[in-house]
Short mmCIF file of N, CA and C in Angstrom, two decimals:
data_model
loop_
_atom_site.label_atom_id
_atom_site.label_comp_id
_atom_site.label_asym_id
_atom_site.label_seq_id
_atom_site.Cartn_x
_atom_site.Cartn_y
_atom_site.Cartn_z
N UNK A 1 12.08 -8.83 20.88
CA UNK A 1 13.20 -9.74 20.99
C UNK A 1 14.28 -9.30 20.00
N UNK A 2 15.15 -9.57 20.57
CA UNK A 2 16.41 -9.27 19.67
C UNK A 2 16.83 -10.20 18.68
N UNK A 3 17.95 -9.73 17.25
CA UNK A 3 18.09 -10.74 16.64
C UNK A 3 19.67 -11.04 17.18
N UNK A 4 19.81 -12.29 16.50
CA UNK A 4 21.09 -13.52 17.31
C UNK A 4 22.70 -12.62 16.55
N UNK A 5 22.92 -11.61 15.65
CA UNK A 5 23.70 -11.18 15.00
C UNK A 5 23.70 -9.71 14.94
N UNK A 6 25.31 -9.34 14.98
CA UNK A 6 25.59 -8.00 14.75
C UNK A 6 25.02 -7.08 13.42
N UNK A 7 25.35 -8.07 12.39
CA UNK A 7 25.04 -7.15 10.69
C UNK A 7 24.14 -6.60 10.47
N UNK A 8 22.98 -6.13 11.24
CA UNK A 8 21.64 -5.86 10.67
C UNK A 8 21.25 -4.83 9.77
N UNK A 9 20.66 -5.66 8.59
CA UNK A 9 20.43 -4.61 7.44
C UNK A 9 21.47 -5.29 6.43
N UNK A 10 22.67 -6.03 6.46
CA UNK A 10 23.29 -6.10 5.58
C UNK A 10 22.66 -6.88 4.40
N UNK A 11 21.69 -7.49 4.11
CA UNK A 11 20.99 -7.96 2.97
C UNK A 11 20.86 -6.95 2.10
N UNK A 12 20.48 -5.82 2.35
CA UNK A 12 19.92 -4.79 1.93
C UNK A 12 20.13 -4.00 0.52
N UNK A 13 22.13 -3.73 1.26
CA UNK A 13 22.54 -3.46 -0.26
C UNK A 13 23.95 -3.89 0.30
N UNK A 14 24.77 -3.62 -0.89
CA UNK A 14 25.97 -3.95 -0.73
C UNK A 14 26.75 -5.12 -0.50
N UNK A 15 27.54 -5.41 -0.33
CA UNK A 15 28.80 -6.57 0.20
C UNK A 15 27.83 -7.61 1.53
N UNK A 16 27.55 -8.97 1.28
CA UNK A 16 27.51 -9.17 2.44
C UNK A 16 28.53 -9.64 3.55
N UNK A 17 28.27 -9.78 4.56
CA UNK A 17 29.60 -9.92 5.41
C UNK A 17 30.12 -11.11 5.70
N UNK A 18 31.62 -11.04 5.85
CA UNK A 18 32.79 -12.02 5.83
C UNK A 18 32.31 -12.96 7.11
N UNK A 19 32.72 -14.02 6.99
CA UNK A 19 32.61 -14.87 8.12
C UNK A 19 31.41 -15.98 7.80
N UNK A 20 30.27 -15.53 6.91
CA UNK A 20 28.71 -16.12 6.41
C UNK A 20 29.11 -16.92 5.36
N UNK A 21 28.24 -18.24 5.36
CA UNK A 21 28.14 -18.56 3.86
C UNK A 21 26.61 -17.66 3.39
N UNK A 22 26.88 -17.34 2.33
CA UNK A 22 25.98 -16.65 1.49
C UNK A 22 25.49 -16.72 0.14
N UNK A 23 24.05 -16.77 -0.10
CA UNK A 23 23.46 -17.12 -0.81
C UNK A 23 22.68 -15.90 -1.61
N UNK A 24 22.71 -16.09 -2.65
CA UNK A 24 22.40 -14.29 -3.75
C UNK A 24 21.32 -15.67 -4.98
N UNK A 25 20.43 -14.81 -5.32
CA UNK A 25 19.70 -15.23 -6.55
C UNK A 25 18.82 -14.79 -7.14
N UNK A 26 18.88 -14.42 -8.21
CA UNK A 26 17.78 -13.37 -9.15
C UNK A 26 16.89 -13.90 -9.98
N UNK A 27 16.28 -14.21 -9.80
CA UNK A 27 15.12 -14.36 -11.41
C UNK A 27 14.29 -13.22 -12.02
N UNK A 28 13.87 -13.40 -12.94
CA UNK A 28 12.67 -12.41 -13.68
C UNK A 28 11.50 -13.30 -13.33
N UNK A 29 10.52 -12.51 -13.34
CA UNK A 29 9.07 -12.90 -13.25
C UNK A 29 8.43 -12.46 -13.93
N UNK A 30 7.21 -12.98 -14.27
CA UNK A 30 6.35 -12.65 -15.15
C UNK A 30 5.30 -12.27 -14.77
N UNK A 31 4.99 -12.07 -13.44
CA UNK A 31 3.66 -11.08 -12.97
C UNK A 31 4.14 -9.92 -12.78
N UNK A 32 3.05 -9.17 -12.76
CA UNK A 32 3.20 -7.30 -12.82
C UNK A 32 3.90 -7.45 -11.53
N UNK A 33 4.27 -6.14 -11.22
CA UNK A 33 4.63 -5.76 -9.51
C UNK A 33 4.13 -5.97 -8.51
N UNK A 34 2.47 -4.77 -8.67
CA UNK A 34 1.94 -4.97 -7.75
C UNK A 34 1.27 -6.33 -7.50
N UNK A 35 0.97 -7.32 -8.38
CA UNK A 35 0.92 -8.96 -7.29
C UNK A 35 1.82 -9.66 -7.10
N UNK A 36 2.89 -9.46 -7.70
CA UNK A 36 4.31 -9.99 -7.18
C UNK A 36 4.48 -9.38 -5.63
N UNK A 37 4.28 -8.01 -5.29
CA UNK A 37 4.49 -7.30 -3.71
C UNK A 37 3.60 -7.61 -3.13
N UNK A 38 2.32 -8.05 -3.80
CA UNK A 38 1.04 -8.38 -2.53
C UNK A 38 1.50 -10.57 -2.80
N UNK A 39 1.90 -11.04 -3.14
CA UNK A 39 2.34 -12.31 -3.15
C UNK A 39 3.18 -12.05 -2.00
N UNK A 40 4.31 -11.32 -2.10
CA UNK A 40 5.87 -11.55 -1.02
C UNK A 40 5.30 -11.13 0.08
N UNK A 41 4.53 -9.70 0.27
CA UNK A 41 4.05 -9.68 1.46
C UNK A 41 3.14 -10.76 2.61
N UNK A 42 2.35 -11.42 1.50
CA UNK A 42 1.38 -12.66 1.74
C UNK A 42 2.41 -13.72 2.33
N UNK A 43 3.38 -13.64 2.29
CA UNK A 43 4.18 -14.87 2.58
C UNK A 43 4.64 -15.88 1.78
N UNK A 44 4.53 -15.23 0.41
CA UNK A 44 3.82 -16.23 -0.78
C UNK A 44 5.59 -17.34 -1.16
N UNK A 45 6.35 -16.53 -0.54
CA UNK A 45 7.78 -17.59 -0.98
C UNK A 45 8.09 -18.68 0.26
N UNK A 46 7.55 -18.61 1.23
CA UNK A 46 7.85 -19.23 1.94
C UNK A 46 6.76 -20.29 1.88
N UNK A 47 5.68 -20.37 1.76
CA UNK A 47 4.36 -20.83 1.63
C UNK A 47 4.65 -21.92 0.25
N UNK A 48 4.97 -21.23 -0.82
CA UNK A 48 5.36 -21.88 -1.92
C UNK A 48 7.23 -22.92 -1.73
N UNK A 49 7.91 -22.89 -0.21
CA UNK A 49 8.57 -23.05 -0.73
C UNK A 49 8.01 -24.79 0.38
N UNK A 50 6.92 -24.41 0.71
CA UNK A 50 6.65 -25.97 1.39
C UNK A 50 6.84 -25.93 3.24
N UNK A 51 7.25 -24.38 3.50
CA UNK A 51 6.87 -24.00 4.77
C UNK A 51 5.92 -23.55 4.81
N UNK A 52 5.54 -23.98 6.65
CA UNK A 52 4.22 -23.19 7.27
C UNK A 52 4.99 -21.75 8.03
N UNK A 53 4.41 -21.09 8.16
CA UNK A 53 4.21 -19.66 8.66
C UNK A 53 3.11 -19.42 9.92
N UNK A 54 4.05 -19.12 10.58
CA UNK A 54 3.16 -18.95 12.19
C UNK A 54 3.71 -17.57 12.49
N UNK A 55 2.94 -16.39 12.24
CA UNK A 55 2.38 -15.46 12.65
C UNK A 55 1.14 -14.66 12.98
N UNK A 56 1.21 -12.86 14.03
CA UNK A 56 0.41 -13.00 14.29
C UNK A 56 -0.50 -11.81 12.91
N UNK A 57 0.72 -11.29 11.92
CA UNK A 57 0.41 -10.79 10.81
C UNK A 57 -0.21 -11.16 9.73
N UNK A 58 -1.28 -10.50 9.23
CA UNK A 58 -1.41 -11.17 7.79
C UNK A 58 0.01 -10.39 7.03
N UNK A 59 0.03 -9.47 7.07
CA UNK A 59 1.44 -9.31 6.38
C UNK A 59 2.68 -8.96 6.27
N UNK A 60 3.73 -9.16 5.98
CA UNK A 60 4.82 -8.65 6.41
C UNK A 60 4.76 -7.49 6.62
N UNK A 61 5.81 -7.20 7.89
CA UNK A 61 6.09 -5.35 8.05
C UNK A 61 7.12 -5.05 9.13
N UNK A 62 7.52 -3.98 8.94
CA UNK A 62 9.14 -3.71 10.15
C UNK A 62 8.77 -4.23 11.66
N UNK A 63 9.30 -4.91 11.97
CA UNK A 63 9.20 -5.81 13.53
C UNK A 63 8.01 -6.90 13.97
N UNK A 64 7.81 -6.98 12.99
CA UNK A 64 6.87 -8.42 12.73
C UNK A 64 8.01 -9.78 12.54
N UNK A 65 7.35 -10.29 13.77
CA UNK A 65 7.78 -11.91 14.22
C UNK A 65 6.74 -12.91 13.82
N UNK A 66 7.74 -13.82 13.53
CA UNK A 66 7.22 -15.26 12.84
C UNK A 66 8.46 -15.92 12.51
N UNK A 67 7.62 -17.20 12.60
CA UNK A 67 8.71 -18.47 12.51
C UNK A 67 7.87 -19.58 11.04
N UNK A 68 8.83 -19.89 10.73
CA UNK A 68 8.83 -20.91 9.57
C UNK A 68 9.13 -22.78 10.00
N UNK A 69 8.50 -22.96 9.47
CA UNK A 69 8.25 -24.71 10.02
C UNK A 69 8.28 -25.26 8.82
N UNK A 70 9.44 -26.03 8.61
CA UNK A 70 10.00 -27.00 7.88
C UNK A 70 9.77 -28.50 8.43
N UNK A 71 9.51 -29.70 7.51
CA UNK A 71 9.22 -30.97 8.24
C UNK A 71 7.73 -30.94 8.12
N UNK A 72 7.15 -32.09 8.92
CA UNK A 72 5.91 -32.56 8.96
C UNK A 72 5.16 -33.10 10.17
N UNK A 73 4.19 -32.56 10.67
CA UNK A 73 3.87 -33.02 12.33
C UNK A 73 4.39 -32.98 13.47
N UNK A 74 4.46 -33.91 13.94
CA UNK A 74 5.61 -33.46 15.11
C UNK A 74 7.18 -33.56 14.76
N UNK A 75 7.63 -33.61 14.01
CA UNK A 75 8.90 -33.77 13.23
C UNK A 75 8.84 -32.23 12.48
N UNK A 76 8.21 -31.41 12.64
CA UNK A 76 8.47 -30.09 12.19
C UNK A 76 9.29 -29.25 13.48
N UNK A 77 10.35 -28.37 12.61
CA UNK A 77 11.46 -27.94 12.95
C UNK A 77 10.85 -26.36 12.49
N UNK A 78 10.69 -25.50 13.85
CA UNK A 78 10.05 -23.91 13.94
C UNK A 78 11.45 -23.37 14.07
N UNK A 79 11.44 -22.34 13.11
CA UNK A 79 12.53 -21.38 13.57
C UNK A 79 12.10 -19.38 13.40
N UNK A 80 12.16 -18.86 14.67
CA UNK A 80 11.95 -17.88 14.97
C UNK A 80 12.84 -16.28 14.17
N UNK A 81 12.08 -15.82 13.27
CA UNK A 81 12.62 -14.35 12.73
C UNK A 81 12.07 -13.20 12.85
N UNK A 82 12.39 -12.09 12.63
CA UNK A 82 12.03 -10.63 12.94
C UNK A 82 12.68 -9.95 11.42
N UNK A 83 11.21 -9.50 10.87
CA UNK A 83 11.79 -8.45 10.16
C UNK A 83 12.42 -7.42 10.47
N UNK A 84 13.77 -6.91 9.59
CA UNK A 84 14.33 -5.97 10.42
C UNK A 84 14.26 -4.47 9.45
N UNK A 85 14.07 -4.69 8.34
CA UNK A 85 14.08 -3.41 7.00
C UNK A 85 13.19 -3.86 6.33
N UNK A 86 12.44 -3.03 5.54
CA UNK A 86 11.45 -3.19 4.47
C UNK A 86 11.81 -1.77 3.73
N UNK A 87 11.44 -2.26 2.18
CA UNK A 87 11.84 -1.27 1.54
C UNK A 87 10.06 -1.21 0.70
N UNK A 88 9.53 -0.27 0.64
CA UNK A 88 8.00 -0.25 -0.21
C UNK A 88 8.37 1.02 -1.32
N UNK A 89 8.85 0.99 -2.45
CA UNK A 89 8.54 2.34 -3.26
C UNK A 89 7.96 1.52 -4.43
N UNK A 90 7.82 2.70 -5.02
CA UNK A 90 6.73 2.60 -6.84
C UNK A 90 7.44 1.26 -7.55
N UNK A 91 9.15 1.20 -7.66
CA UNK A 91 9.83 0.49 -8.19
C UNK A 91 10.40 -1.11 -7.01
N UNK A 92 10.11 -0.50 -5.63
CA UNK A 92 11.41 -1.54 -5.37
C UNK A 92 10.26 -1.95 -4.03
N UNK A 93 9.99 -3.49 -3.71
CA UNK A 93 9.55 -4.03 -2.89
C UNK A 93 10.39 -5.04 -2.05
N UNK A 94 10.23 -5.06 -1.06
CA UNK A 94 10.93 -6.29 -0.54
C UNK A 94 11.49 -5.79 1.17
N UNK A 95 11.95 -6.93 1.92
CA UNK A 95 12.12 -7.03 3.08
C UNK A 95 13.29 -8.16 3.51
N UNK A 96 14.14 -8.08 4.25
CA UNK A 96 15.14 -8.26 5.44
C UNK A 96 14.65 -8.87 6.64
N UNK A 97 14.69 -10.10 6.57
CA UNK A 97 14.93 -11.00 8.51
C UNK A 97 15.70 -11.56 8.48
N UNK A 98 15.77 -11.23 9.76
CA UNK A 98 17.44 -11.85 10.83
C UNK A 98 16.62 -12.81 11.79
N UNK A 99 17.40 -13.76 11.81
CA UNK A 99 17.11 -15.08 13.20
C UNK A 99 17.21 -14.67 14.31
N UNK A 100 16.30 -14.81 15.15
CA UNK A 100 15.96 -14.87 16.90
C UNK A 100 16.65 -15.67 17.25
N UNK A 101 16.83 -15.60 19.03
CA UNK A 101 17.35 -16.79 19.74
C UNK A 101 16.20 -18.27 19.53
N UNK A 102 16.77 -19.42 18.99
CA UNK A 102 15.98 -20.44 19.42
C UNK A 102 16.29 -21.10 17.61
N UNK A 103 16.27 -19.98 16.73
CA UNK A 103 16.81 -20.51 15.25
C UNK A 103 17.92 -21.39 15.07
N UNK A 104 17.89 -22.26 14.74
CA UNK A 104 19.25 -23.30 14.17
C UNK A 104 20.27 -22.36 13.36
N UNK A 105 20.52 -21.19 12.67
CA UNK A 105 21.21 -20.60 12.04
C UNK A 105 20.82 -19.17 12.84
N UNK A 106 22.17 -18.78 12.38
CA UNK A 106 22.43 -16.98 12.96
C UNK A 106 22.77 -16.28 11.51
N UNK A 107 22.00 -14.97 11.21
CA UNK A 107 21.68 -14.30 9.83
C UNK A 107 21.20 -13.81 9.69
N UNK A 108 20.86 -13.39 8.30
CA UNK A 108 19.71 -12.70 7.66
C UNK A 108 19.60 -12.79 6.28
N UNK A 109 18.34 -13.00 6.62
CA UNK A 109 17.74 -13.17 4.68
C UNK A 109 16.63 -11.99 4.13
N UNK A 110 17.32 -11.88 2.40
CA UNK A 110 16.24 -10.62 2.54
C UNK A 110 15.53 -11.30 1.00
N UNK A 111 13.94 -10.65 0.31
CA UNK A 111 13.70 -10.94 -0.52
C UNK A 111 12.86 -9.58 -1.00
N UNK A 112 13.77 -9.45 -2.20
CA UNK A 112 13.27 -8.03 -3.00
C UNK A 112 12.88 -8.05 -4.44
N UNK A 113 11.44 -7.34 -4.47
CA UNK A 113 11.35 -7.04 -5.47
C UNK A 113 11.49 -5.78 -6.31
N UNK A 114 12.16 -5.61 -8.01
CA UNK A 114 12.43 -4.21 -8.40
C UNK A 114 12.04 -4.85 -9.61
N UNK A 115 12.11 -3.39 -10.76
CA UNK A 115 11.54 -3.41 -11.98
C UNK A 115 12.81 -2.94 -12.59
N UNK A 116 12.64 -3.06 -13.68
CA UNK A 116 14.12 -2.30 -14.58
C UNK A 116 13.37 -1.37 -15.89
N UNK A 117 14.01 -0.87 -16.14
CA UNK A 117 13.95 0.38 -17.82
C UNK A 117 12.78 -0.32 -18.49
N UNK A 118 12.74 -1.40 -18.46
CA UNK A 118 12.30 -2.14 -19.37
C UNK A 118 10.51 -2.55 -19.28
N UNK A 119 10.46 -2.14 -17.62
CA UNK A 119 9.55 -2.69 -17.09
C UNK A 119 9.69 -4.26 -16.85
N UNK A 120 10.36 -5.02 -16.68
CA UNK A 120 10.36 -6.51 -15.75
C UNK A 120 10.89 -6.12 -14.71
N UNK A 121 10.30 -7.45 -14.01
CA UNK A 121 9.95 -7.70 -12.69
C UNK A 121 10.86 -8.32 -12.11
N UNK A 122 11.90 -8.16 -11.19
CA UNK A 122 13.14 -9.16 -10.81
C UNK A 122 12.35 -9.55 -9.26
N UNK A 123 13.09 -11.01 -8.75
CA UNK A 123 12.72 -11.10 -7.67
C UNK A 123 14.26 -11.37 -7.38
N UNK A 124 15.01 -10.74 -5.94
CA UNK A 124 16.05 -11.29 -5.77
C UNK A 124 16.04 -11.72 -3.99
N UNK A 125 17.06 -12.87 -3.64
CA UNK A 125 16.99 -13.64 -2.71
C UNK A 125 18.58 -12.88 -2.17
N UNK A 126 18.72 -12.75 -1.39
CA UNK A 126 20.25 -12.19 -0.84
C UNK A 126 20.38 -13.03 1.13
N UNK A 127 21.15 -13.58 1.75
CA UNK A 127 21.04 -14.26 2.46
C UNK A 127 22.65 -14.44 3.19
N UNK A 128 22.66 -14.08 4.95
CA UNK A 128 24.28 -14.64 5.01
C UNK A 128 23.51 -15.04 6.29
N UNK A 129 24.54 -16.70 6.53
CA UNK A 129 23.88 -16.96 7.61
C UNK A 129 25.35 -17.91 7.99
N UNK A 130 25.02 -18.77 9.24
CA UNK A 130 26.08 -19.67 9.80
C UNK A 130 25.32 -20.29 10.81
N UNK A 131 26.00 -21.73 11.25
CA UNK A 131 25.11 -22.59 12.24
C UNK A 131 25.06 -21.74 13.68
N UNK A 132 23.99 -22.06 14.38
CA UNK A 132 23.89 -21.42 15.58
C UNK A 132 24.05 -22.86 16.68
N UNK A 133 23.87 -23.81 16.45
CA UNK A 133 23.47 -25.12 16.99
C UNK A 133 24.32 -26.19 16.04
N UNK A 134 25.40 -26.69 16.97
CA UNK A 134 26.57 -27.65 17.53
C UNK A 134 25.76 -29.01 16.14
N UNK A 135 24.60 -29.08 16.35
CA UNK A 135 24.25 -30.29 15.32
C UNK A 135 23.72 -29.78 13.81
N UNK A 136 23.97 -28.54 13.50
CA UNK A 136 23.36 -27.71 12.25
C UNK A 136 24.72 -27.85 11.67
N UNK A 137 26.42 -27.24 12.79
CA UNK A 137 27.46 -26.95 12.45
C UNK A 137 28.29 -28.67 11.80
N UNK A 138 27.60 -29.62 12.96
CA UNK A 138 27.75 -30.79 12.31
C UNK A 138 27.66 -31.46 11.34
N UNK A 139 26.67 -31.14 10.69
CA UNK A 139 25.56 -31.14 9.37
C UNK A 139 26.04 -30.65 8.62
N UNK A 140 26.83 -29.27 8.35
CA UNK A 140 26.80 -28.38 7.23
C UNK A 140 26.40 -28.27 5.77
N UNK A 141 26.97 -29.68 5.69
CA UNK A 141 26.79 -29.88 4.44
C UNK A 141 25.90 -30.27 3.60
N UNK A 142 24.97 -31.05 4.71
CA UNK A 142 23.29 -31.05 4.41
C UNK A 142 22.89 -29.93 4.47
N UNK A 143 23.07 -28.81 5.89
CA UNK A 143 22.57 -27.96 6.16
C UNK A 143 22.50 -27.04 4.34
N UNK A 144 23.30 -27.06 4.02
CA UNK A 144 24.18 -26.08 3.01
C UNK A 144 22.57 -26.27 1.55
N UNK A 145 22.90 -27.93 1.36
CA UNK A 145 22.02 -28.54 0.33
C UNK A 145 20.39 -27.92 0.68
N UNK A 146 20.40 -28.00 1.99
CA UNK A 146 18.82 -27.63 2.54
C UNK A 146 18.59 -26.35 2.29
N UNK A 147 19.61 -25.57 2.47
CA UNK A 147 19.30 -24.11 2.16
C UNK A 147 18.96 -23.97 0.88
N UNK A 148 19.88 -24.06 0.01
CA UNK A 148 19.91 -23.95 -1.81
C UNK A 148 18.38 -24.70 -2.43
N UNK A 149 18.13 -26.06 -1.50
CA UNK A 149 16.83 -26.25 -2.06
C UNK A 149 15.62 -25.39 -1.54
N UNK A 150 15.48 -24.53 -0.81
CA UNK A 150 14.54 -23.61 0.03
C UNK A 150 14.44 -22.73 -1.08
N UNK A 151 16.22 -22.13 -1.35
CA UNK A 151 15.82 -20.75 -1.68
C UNK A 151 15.56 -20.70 -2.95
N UNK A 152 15.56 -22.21 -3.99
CA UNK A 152 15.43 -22.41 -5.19
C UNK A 152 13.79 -22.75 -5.05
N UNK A 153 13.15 -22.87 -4.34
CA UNK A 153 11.56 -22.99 -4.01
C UNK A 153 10.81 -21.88 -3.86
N UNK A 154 11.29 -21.13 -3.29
CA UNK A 154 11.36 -19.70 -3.04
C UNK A 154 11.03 -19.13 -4.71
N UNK A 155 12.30 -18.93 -5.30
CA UNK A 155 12.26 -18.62 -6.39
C UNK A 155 11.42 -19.13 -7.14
N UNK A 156 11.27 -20.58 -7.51
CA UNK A 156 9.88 -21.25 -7.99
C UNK A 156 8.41 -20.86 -7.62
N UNK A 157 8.57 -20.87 -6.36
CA UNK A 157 6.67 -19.65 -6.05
C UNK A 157 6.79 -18.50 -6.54
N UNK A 158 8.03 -17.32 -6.83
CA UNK A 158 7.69 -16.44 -7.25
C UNK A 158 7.52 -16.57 -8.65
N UNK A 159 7.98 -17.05 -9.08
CA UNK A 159 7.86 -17.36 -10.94
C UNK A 159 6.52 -17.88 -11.53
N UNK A 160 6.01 -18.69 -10.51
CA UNK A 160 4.57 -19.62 -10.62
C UNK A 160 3.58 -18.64 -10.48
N UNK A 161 3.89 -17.21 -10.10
CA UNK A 161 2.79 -16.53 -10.14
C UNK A 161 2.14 -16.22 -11.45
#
């Protein structure tokens, strides 16, 4: 399946693109690398951020689909992504998804991990997205609050390691 947007890859590096609201955020962590990369691969930010994860992977990897479920019971809200880049070296971990048709938002979010000179551990969140659905675009401004509290949860599971 295809994703809902032209930019693909732009999380990655560089400028993200005009037209998105966009969301950037770095912390340090205090676990080594390698369980910080076997955490992100595990799903461990999304899991920690109070979503379920419905895939058919145990772990992330280039063209692996899954959707994230926000809410509770039948009041949970699935939204469909595709990894689109993964980056695996000695120093730099992390991965890029863009929204499928059927997602409330059109985008991509990426979450990377790197080390510095120093040896710490950064986790960074990079993200441009926009409503895809007439009642998300209505919303925004919840929509907006909902995001920032995700990706600040996000960041909280990786730190809790």
């Amino acid at each position: 399946m295809d994703v809902t947007y032209a930019e693909v890859g732009a999380t990655r590096e560089g400028p993200l693109p005009a037209g998105y609201l966009h969301v950037t955020r770095r912390v340090r962590l205090t676990a080594g690398f390698a369980a910080a990369a076997e955490a992100l691969a595990r799903w461990r930010p999304q899991h920690g951020a109070g979503l379920r994860v419905r895939t058919d992977a145990e772990r992330a990897g280039l063209g692996v689909e899954f959707a994230s479920g926000i809410g509770a019971g039948p009041l949970r809200l699935w939204v469909p992504c595709k990894i689109v880049w993964i980056v695996d070296e000695p120093d730099r971990y992390g991965f890029g998804f863009g929204t499928l048709p059927g997602h409330v938002e059109t985008g991509e979010e990426a979450f990377l991990l790197s080390t510095d000179a120093e040896g710490h551990v950064w986790f960074d969140v990079r993200a441009f997205s926009r409503p895809a659905k007439w009642w998300v675009k209505l919303g925004a401004p919840v929509a907006r609050l909902l995001q920032a509290k995700v990706t600040d949860r996000y960041t909280a599971a990786m730190q809790s390691l």
